[in-house]
Short mmCIF file of N, CA and C in Angstrom, two decimals:
data_model
loop_
_atom_site.label_atom_id
_atom_site.label_comp_id
_atom_site.label_asym_id
_atom_site.label_seq_id
_atom_site.Cartn_x
_atom_site.Cartn_y
_atom_site.Cartn_z
N VAL G 2 -2.39 2.57 -22.02
CA VAL G 2 -1.94 2.28 -20.69
C VAL G 2 -2.52 2.25 -20.16
N GLN G 3 -2.46 1.12 -19.01
CA GLN G 3 -3.98 0.80 -18.18
C GLN G 3 -3.19 1.09 -16.73
N LEU G 4 -4.16 1.53 -15.52
CA LEU G 4 -4.52 2.21 -14.48
C LEU G 4 -4.79 1.32 -13.76
N VAL G 5 -4.93 0.48 -12.47
CA VAL G 5 -5.04 0.27 -11.73
C VAL G 5 -4.64 0.72 -10.24
N GLU G 6 -6.11 1.66 -9.33
CA GLU G 6 -5.87 2.16 -8.49
C GLU G 6 -6.58 0.74 -6.97
N SER G 7 -5.91 0.80 -6.42
CA SER G 7 -6.11 0.45 -5.20
C SER G 7 -5.41 1.28 -3.75
N GLY G 8 -6.44 0.54 -2.69
CA GLY G 8 -5.53 0.86 -1.52
C GLY G 8 -6.98 1.76 -0.82
N GLY G 9 -8.34 1.66 -0.75
CA GLY G 9 -8.89 3.27 -1.16
C GLY G 9 -9.67 2.17 0.89
N GLY G 10 -10.47 3.46 1.31
CA GLY G 10 -11.25 2.04 2.27
C GLY G 10 -12.32 3.47 2.94
N LEU G 11 -12.31 2.88 3.96
CA LEU G 11 -12.70 3.87 5.13
C LEU G 11 -11.72 3.95 6.19
N VAL G 12 -12.02 5.61 6.79
CA VAL G 12 -10.64 5.83 8.28
C VAL G 12 -11.03 7.01 9.16
N GLN G 13 -10.87 6.87 10.02
CA GLN G 13 -11.44 7.40 10.54
C GLN G 13 -10.68 8.97 10.33
N PRO G 14 -11.73 10.10 11.02
CA PRO G 14 -10.15 11.63 11.23
C PRO G 14 -9.03 10.97 11.34
N ARG G 15 -8.45 12.02 10.72
CA ARG G 15 -6.46 12.03 11.40
C ARG G 15 -5.85 10.93 11.06
N GLY G 16 -7.23 10.40 10.75
CA GLY G 16 -5.98 8.73 10.20
C GLY G 16 -4.77 8.79 8.99
N SER G 17 -4.40 7.56 8.33
CA SER G 17 -3.78 7.24 6.78
C SER G 17 -4.22 6.75 5.88
N LEU G 18 -3.99 6.46 5.35
CA LEU G 18 -4.79 5.86 3.31
C LEU G 18 -3.19 5.90 2.75
N ARG G 19 -2.85 4.29 2.49
CA ARG G 19 -1.61 4.76 1.10
C ARG G 19 -2.68 4.27 -0.07
N LEU G 20 -2.63 5.10 -0.45
CA LEU G 20 -3.51 4.53 -2.32
C LEU G 20 -2.33 3.94 -3.69
N SER G 21 -2.78 2.91 -4.18
CA SER G 21 -1.58 2.57 -5.72
C SER G 21 -2.12 2.92 -6.23
N CYS G 22 -1.31 3.10 -6.94
CA CYS G 22 -1.60 3.18 -8.79
C CYS G 22 -0.94 2.35 -9.08
N ALA G 23 -1.06 0.75 -10.16
CA ALA G 23 -0.05 -0.04 -11.03
C ALA G 23 -0.87 0.53 -12.66
N ALA G 24 0.37 0.95 -12.95
CA ALA G 24 0.25 1.84 -14.70
C ALA G 24 1.26 0.82 -14.95
N SER G 25 0.85 0.56 -16.50
CA SER G 25 1.26 -0.44 -17.35
C SER G 25 1.08 0.06 -19.02
N GLY G 26 2.45 0.25 -19.70
CA GLY G 26 2.08 0.23 -21.26
C GLY G 26 2.56 1.59 -21.75
N PHE G 27 3.12 2.38 -20.98
CA PHE G 27 3.87 3.62 -21.37
C PHE G 27 4.98 3.47 -22.70
N ALA G 28 5.08 3.93 -23.32
CA ALA G 28 5.76 3.81 -24.74
C ALA G 28 7.33 4.29 -24.48
N SER G 29 8.37 4.25 -24.72
CA SER G 29 9.80 5.10 -24.61
C SER G 29 9.63 6.62 -24.31
N ALA G 30 9.02 7.15 -24.05
CA ALA G 30 9.25 8.70 -23.54
C ALA G 30 9.26 9.17 -22.09
N ASP G 31 9.32 10.71 -21.48
CA ASP G 31 8.50 10.92 -20.75
C ASP G 31 7.05 10.53 -20.30
N TYR G 32 6.86 11.13 -19.81
CA TYR G 32 5.10 10.55 -19.17
C TYR G 32 5.00 11.44 -17.93
N ALA G 33 3.63 11.53 -17.65
CA ALA G 33 3.04 12.17 -16.04
C ALA G 33 1.85 10.93 -15.91
N VAL G 34 2.30 10.81 -14.06
CA VAL G 34 1.21 10.14 -13.97
C VAL G 34 0.63 10.83 -12.40
N ALA G 35 -1.16 10.92 -12.30
CA ALA G 35 -0.93 12.24 -11.53
C ALA G 35 -2.38 11.47 -10.76
N TRP G 36 -2.54 11.90 -9.49
CA TRP G 36 -3.81 11.44 -8.44
C TRP G 36 -5.31 12.85 -8.51
N PHE G 37 -6.18 12.50 -9.16
CA PHE G 37 -7.06 12.87 -9.11
C PHE G 37 -8.09 12.49 -7.91
N ARG G 38 -8.98 13.79 -7.65
CA ARG G 38 -10.53 13.03 -7.16
C ARG G 38 -11.62 14.26 -7.02
N GLN G 39 -12.72 13.60 -6.40
CA GLN G 39 -13.87 14.32 -6.95
C GLN G 39 -14.53 13.18 -6.60
N ALA G 40 -15.08 14.32 -4.40
CA ALA G 40 -16.12 14.05 -3.82
C ALA G 40 -17.63 14.51 -4.29
N PRO G 41 -18.40 13.43 -3.84
CA PRO G 41 -20.06 13.95 -4.34
C PRO G 41 -20.56 15.42 -4.52
N GLY G 42 -20.69 16.26 -5.65
CA GLY G 42 -21.92 16.84 -6.29
C GLY G 42 -20.17 17.77 -5.89
N LYS G 43 -19.44 17.74 -6.29
CA LYS G 43 -17.79 19.04 -6.57
C LYS G 43 -17.48 18.08 -7.32
N GLU G 44 -16.74 19.16 -8.38
CA GLU G 44 -15.99 18.92 -9.63
C GLU G 44 -14.32 18.44 -8.84
N ARG G 45 -14.25 17.20 -10.44
CA ARG G 45 -13.39 16.70 -9.91
C ARG G 45 -11.46 18.65 -9.08
N GLU G 46 -11.29 17.53 -8.96
CA GLU G 46 -9.44 18.87 -8.20
C GLU G 46 -8.74 17.89 -8.42
N GLY G 47 -7.50 18.18 -9.20
CA GLY G 47 -5.80 17.50 -8.57
C GLY G 47 -5.57 17.65 -7.60
N VAL G 48 -4.69 16.65 -7.27
CA VAL G 48 -4.12 16.47 -6.05
C VAL G 48 -2.29 16.24 -6.26
N GLY G 49 -1.70 15.40 -7.08
CA GLY G 49 -0.39 15.58 -7.31
C GLY G 49 -0.07 14.33 -8.16
N CYS G 50 0.95 15.34 -8.57
CA CYS G 50 1.78 14.08 -10.62
C CYS G 50 3.50 14.37 -9.93
N LEU G 51 3.57 12.76 -10.89
CA LEU G 51 5.20 13.23 -10.56
C LEU G 51 5.40 13.06 -12.60
N HIS G 52 6.73 13.68 -12.86
CA HIS G 52 6.87 13.66 -13.82
C HIS G 52 8.04 12.89 -14.35
N MET G 53 7.62 12.05 -15.19
CA MET G 53 8.76 10.08 -15.07
C MET G 53 9.37 10.67 -16.24
N SER G 54 11.04 10.70 -16.39
CA SER G 54 11.40 9.84 -17.75
C SER G 54 11.29 8.36 -18.12
N ALA G 55 11.61 8.12 -19.42
CA ALA G 55 11.33 7.22 -20.17
C ALA G 55 11.73 5.82 -18.89
N THR G 56 12.85 5.78 -18.37
CA THR G 56 13.28 5.06 -17.52
C THR G 56 12.59 4.68 -16.31
N GLY G 57 12.26 5.54 -16.57
CA GLY G 57 11.22 5.91 -14.71
C GLY G 57 11.90 6.14 -13.63
N VAL G 58 12.50 7.63 -14.28
CA VAL G 58 13.39 8.34 -13.51
C VAL G 58 12.54 9.52 -12.82
N ILE G 59 12.12 9.79 -11.43
CA ILE G 59 11.50 11.38 -10.86
C ILE G 59 12.29 12.39 -11.77
N ARG G 60 11.40 13.41 -12.61
CA ARG G 60 11.98 14.45 -13.16
C ARG G 60 11.69 15.38 -12.20
N ALA G 61 10.75 15.31 -11.90
CA ALA G 61 9.59 16.85 -11.02
C ALA G 61 8.40 15.95 -10.54
N ALA G 62 8.33 16.68 -9.11
CA ALA G 62 6.22 16.15 -8.45
C ALA G 62 5.94 17.49 -8.28
N HIS G 63 5.21 17.32 -8.17
CA HIS G 63 3.68 18.58 -7.91
C HIS G 63 2.61 18.02 -6.98
N LEU G 64 2.45 19.92 -5.85
CA LEU G 64 1.35 18.73 -4.79
C LEU G 64 0.44 19.71 -4.92
N SER G 65 -0.69 19.37 -5.43
CA SER G 65 -1.68 20.71 -5.46
C SER G 65 -1.72 21.38 -3.78
N ASP G 66 -2.48 22.86 -3.94
CA ASP G 66 -2.67 23.16 -2.36
C ASP G 66 -3.26 22.22 -1.25
N ILE G 67 -4.34 21.35 -2.04
CA ILE G 67 -5.15 20.88 -0.80
C ILE G 67 -4.57 19.76 -0.38
N ALA G 68 -3.43 19.07 -1.51
CA ALA G 68 -2.91 17.95 -0.63
C ALA G 68 -1.04 18.89 0.32
N ARG G 69 -0.56 19.66 0.39
CA ARG G 69 0.86 19.92 0.44
C ARG G 69 0.50 20.21 1.94
N GLY G 70 1.58 19.25 2.48
CA GLY G 70 1.91 18.64 3.98
C GLY G 70 1.12 17.92 4.52
N ARG G 71 0.45 17.94 3.51
CA ARG G 71 -0.53 15.56 4.17
C ARG G 71 -0.55 15.18 3.10
N PHE G 72 -0.81 15.31 1.84
CA PHE G 72 -0.21 13.96 1.13
C PHE G 72 0.58 14.13 1.00
N PHE G 73 1.42 12.99 0.38
CA PHE G 73 2.65 12.62 -0.19
C PHE G 73 2.85 11.96 -1.39
N ILE G 74 3.38 12.50 -2.77
CA ILE G 74 3.33 11.30 -3.77
C ILE G 74 4.36 10.36 -4.22
N SER G 75 4.34 9.54 -4.15
CA SER G 75 6.15 8.87 -4.67
C SER G 75 5.75 7.63 -5.84
N LYS G 76 6.99 7.13 -6.03
CA LYS G 76 7.42 5.97 -6.45
C LYS G 76 7.62 4.72 -6.18
N ASP G 77 7.22 3.48 -6.18
CA ASP G 77 7.27 2.39 -5.08
C ASP G 77 8.47 1.34 -6.39
N GLU G 78 9.65 1.30 -5.47
CA GLU G 78 10.53 0.48 -6.50
C GLU G 78 9.73 -0.64 -7.11
N THR G 79 10.03 -1.67 -8.24
CA THR G 79 9.91 -2.29 -9.00
C THR G 79 10.85 -3.20 -9.35
N ASP G 80 10.61 -4.44 -9.15
CA ASP G 80 11.80 -6.02 -9.73
C ASP G 80 11.39 -6.39 -11.09
N SER G 81 10.41 -5.48 -11.78
CA SER G 81 9.47 -5.93 -12.65
C SER G 81 11.04 -6.14 -14.61
N ALA G 82 11.11 -7.14 -14.69
CA ALA G 82 11.49 -6.85 -16.22
C ALA G 82 11.73 -5.83 -16.82
N ASN G 83 10.06 -5.56 -16.63
CA ASN G 83 9.23 -4.11 -17.43
C ASN G 83 9.34 -2.92 -16.84
N ALA G 84 10.37 -2.78 -16.04
CA ALA G 84 10.50 -1.46 -14.97
C ALA G 84 10.46 -0.13 -15.82
N ASN G 85 10.73 0.25 -17.13
CA ASN G 85 10.98 0.63 -17.80
C ASN G 85 9.63 1.51 -18.38
N THR G 86 8.59 0.47 -18.59
CA THR G 86 7.31 0.62 -18.72
C THR G 86 5.83 0.25 -17.70
N GLU G 87 6.87 -0.01 -16.62
CA GLU G 87 5.84 -0.24 -15.24
C GLU G 87 5.73 1.11 -14.60
N SER G 88 4.54 1.54 -14.03
CA SER G 88 4.87 2.53 -12.27
C SER G 88 4.69 1.74 -11.40
N ARG G 89 5.13 2.03 -10.19
CA ARG G 89 3.37 1.99 -9.30
C ARG G 89 3.65 3.26 -8.57
N ILE G 90 2.58 3.68 -8.54
CA ILE G 90 3.27 5.15 -8.49
C ILE G 90 1.74 5.21 -7.02
N SER G 91 2.54 5.61 -5.31
CA SER G 91 1.35 6.09 -4.59
C SER G 91 1.10 7.17 -3.98
N LEU G 92 -0.44 7.13 -3.60
CA LEU G 92 -0.41 8.55 -2.53
C LEU G 92 -1.03 8.42 -1.55
N ARG G 93 0.41 8.51 -0.28
CA ARG G 93 -0.04 8.83 1.03
C ARG G 93 -1.01 9.57 1.34
N LEU G 94 -1.92 9.06 2.12
CA LEU G 94 -2.78 10.42 2.05
C LEU G 94 -3.11 10.42 4.41
N THR G 95 -1.99 11.88 4.92
CA THR G 95 -2.13 11.87 6.57
C THR G 95 -3.13 12.44 6.86
N VAL G 96 -3.09 12.27 7.80
CA VAL G 96 -3.81 13.46 8.31
C VAL G 96 -5.14 13.85 7.73
N LEU G 97 -6.19 12.81 7.45
CA LEU G 97 -7.21 13.20 7.12
C LEU G 97 -8.62 13.90 7.06
N LYS G 98 -9.24 14.43 6.78
CA LYS G 98 -10.46 15.24 6.93
C LYS G 98 -11.89 14.69 6.27
N VAL G 99 -12.33 14.58 7.49
CA VAL G 99 -13.60 14.01 6.29
C VAL G 99 -14.33 15.18 5.28
N GLU G 100 -13.84 16.05 5.11
CA GLU G 100 -13.45 16.51 3.78
C GLU G 100 -12.98 16.95 2.60
N ASP G 101 -11.72 14.87 2.35
CA ASP G 101 -10.97 14.12 1.71
C ASP G 101 -12.24 13.44 1.34
N THR G 102 -12.75 13.00 2.02
CA THR G 102 -13.96 11.83 1.56
C THR G 102 -14.64 11.94 0.24
N ALA G 103 -14.10 11.14 -1.23
CA ALA G 103 -13.95 11.22 -2.28
C ALA G 103 -13.89 10.18 -3.15
N VAL G 104 -13.95 10.02 -4.37
CA VAL G 104 -13.18 9.22 -5.12
C VAL G 104 -12.36 9.68 -5.55
N TYR G 105 -10.49 8.65 -5.65
CA TYR G 105 -9.38 9.12 -5.78
C TYR G 105 -8.92 7.86 -6.99
N TYR G 106 -8.69 8.60 -8.10
CA TYR G 106 -8.32 8.83 -9.72
C TYR G 106 -7.36 8.98 -9.87
N CYS G 107 -6.55 7.89 -10.57
CA CYS G 107 -5.80 7.79 -10.98
C CYS G 107 -5.52 8.10 -12.41
N ALA G 108 -4.45 9.12 -13.11
CA ALA G 108 -4.34 9.11 -14.32
C ALA G 108 -2.64 8.90 -15.00
N ALA G 109 -3.14 9.30 -16.69
CA ALA G 109 -1.79 9.79 -17.23
C ALA G 109 -1.59 9.74 -18.43
N ALA G 110 -0.39 10.48 -18.42
CA ALA G 110 -0.70 11.17 -20.13
C ALA G 110 1.09 11.19 -20.49
N GLY G 111 0.91 11.18 -22.06
CA GLY G 111 1.98 10.03 -22.87
C GLY G 111 2.69 12.12 -22.77
N ARG G 112 2.83 12.49 -21.93
CA ARG G 112 4.42 13.75 -21.73
C ARG G 112 4.30 13.92 -20.94
N GLY G 113 5.30 14.11 -20.14
CA GLY G 113 5.95 15.09 -18.86
C GLY G 113 5.32 16.17 -17.69
N ASN G 114 5.40 16.82 -19.19
CA ASN G 114 4.92 18.10 -18.90
C ASN G 114 3.57 18.60 -18.56
N ALA G 115 2.78 17.54 -18.67
CA ALA G 115 1.33 17.33 -18.10
C ALA G 115 1.29 17.62 -16.25
N CYS G 116 2.87 17.40 -15.97
CA CYS G 116 2.79 17.45 -14.69
C CYS G 116 3.11 18.42 -14.32
N LYS G 117 2.48 19.44 -13.20
CA LYS G 117 2.39 21.05 -13.06
C LYS G 117 1.58 21.29 -11.91
N ARG G 118 2.09 22.84 -11.53
CA ARG G 118 1.50 23.39 -10.48
C ARG G 118 -0.23 23.14 -10.83
N ALA G 119 -0.56 23.77 -11.99
CA ALA G 119 -1.53 23.98 -11.95
C ALA G 119 -2.24 22.87 -12.51
N LEU G 120 -2.37 21.20 -12.05
CA LEU G 120 -2.86 20.45 -12.22
C LEU G 120 -4.42 20.07 -12.57
N GLY G 121 -4.75 19.46 -14.20
CA GLY G 121 -5.45 19.83 -15.21
C GLY G 121 -6.01 18.50 -15.52
N GLY G 122 -7.14 18.42 -15.70
CA GLY G 122 -7.72 16.62 -16.00
C GLY G 122 -7.40 16.34 -17.79
N GLY G 123 -8.27 17.17 -17.74
CA GLY G 123 -7.87 17.62 -19.69
C GLY G 123 -6.47 17.29 -20.64
N ASP G 124 -5.09 17.12 -19.31
CA ASP G 124 -3.82 17.41 -19.69
C ASP G 124 -3.84 15.10 -19.58
N TYR G 125 -5.00 15.03 -19.31
CA TYR G 125 -4.80 13.44 -19.26
C TYR G 125 -5.79 12.53 -19.62
N ASP G 126 -4.81 11.03 -20.72
CA ASP G 126 -5.75 10.43 -21.60
C ASP G 126 -6.50 9.43 -21.30
N SER G 127 -5.68 8.70 -20.22
CA SER G 127 -6.29 7.36 -20.00
C SER G 127 -6.25 7.67 -18.18
N TRP G 128 -7.35 7.11 -17.71
CA TRP G 128 -7.81 7.04 -15.60
C TRP G 128 -8.08 5.29 -15.69
N GLY G 129 -7.90 5.11 -14.19
CA GLY G 129 -8.16 4.58 -13.72
C GLY G 129 -9.98 4.32 -13.05
N GLN G 130 -9.81 3.06 -12.88
CA GLN G 130 -11.55 2.94 -12.38
C GLN G 130 -11.95 4.07 -11.40
N GLY G 131 -10.62 4.37 -10.41
CA GLY G 131 -11.12 5.01 -8.80
C GLY G 131 -10.68 4.46 -8.06
N THR G 132 -11.09 4.68 -6.79
CA THR G 132 -10.94 4.10 -5.49
C THR G 132 -11.55 5.21 -4.69
N GLN G 133 -11.89 4.01 -3.54
CA GLN G 133 -13.11 5.33 -3.23
C GLN G 133 -12.82 5.36 -1.71
N VAL G 134 -12.43 6.89 -0.74
CA VAL G 134 -12.00 6.74 0.42
C VAL G 134 -13.10 8.01 1.11
N THR G 135 -13.43 6.79 2.28
CA THR G 135 -14.25 7.40 3.19
C THR G 135 -13.64 8.02 4.44
N VAL G 136 -14.15 9.52 4.82
CA VAL G 136 -13.67 9.85 5.39
C VAL G 136 -14.39 10.29 6.76
N SER G 137 -15.03 9.12 8.10
CA SER G 137 -15.53 9.32 9.05
C SER G 137 -15.57 8.74 9.90
N ALA G 138 -16.40 9.34 11.33
CA ALA G 138 -16.15 8.86 12.90
C ALA G 138 -17.06 7.66 12.79
#
């Protein structure tokens, strides 16, 4: 599985950003795609996830407490001929706070039930390179 994040940058408090994860190489089975973040000196924490069917349909979505109400996770529509093995997952960040500053990572797991309320990085075996989000006045 290949994951490539984009969309990070510098934004002022209360601003918005849209992160994107281009994911490809999934087998013909349910899978999960999640967003995590890690701030300097802090542990990695889960942001949200999607449980996807083998045909690219969203079966379930979860957002962590840090994200609920401000962040939104979705799957973008694609015209790709490989729509069943490729996905573009977006994370829209709104009403950003200074404490949201972190590197945001996209991750994938070969089983859909890795997407759950208690989102754990250990359940995910493919990771993107990360994209920096900096919230500063």
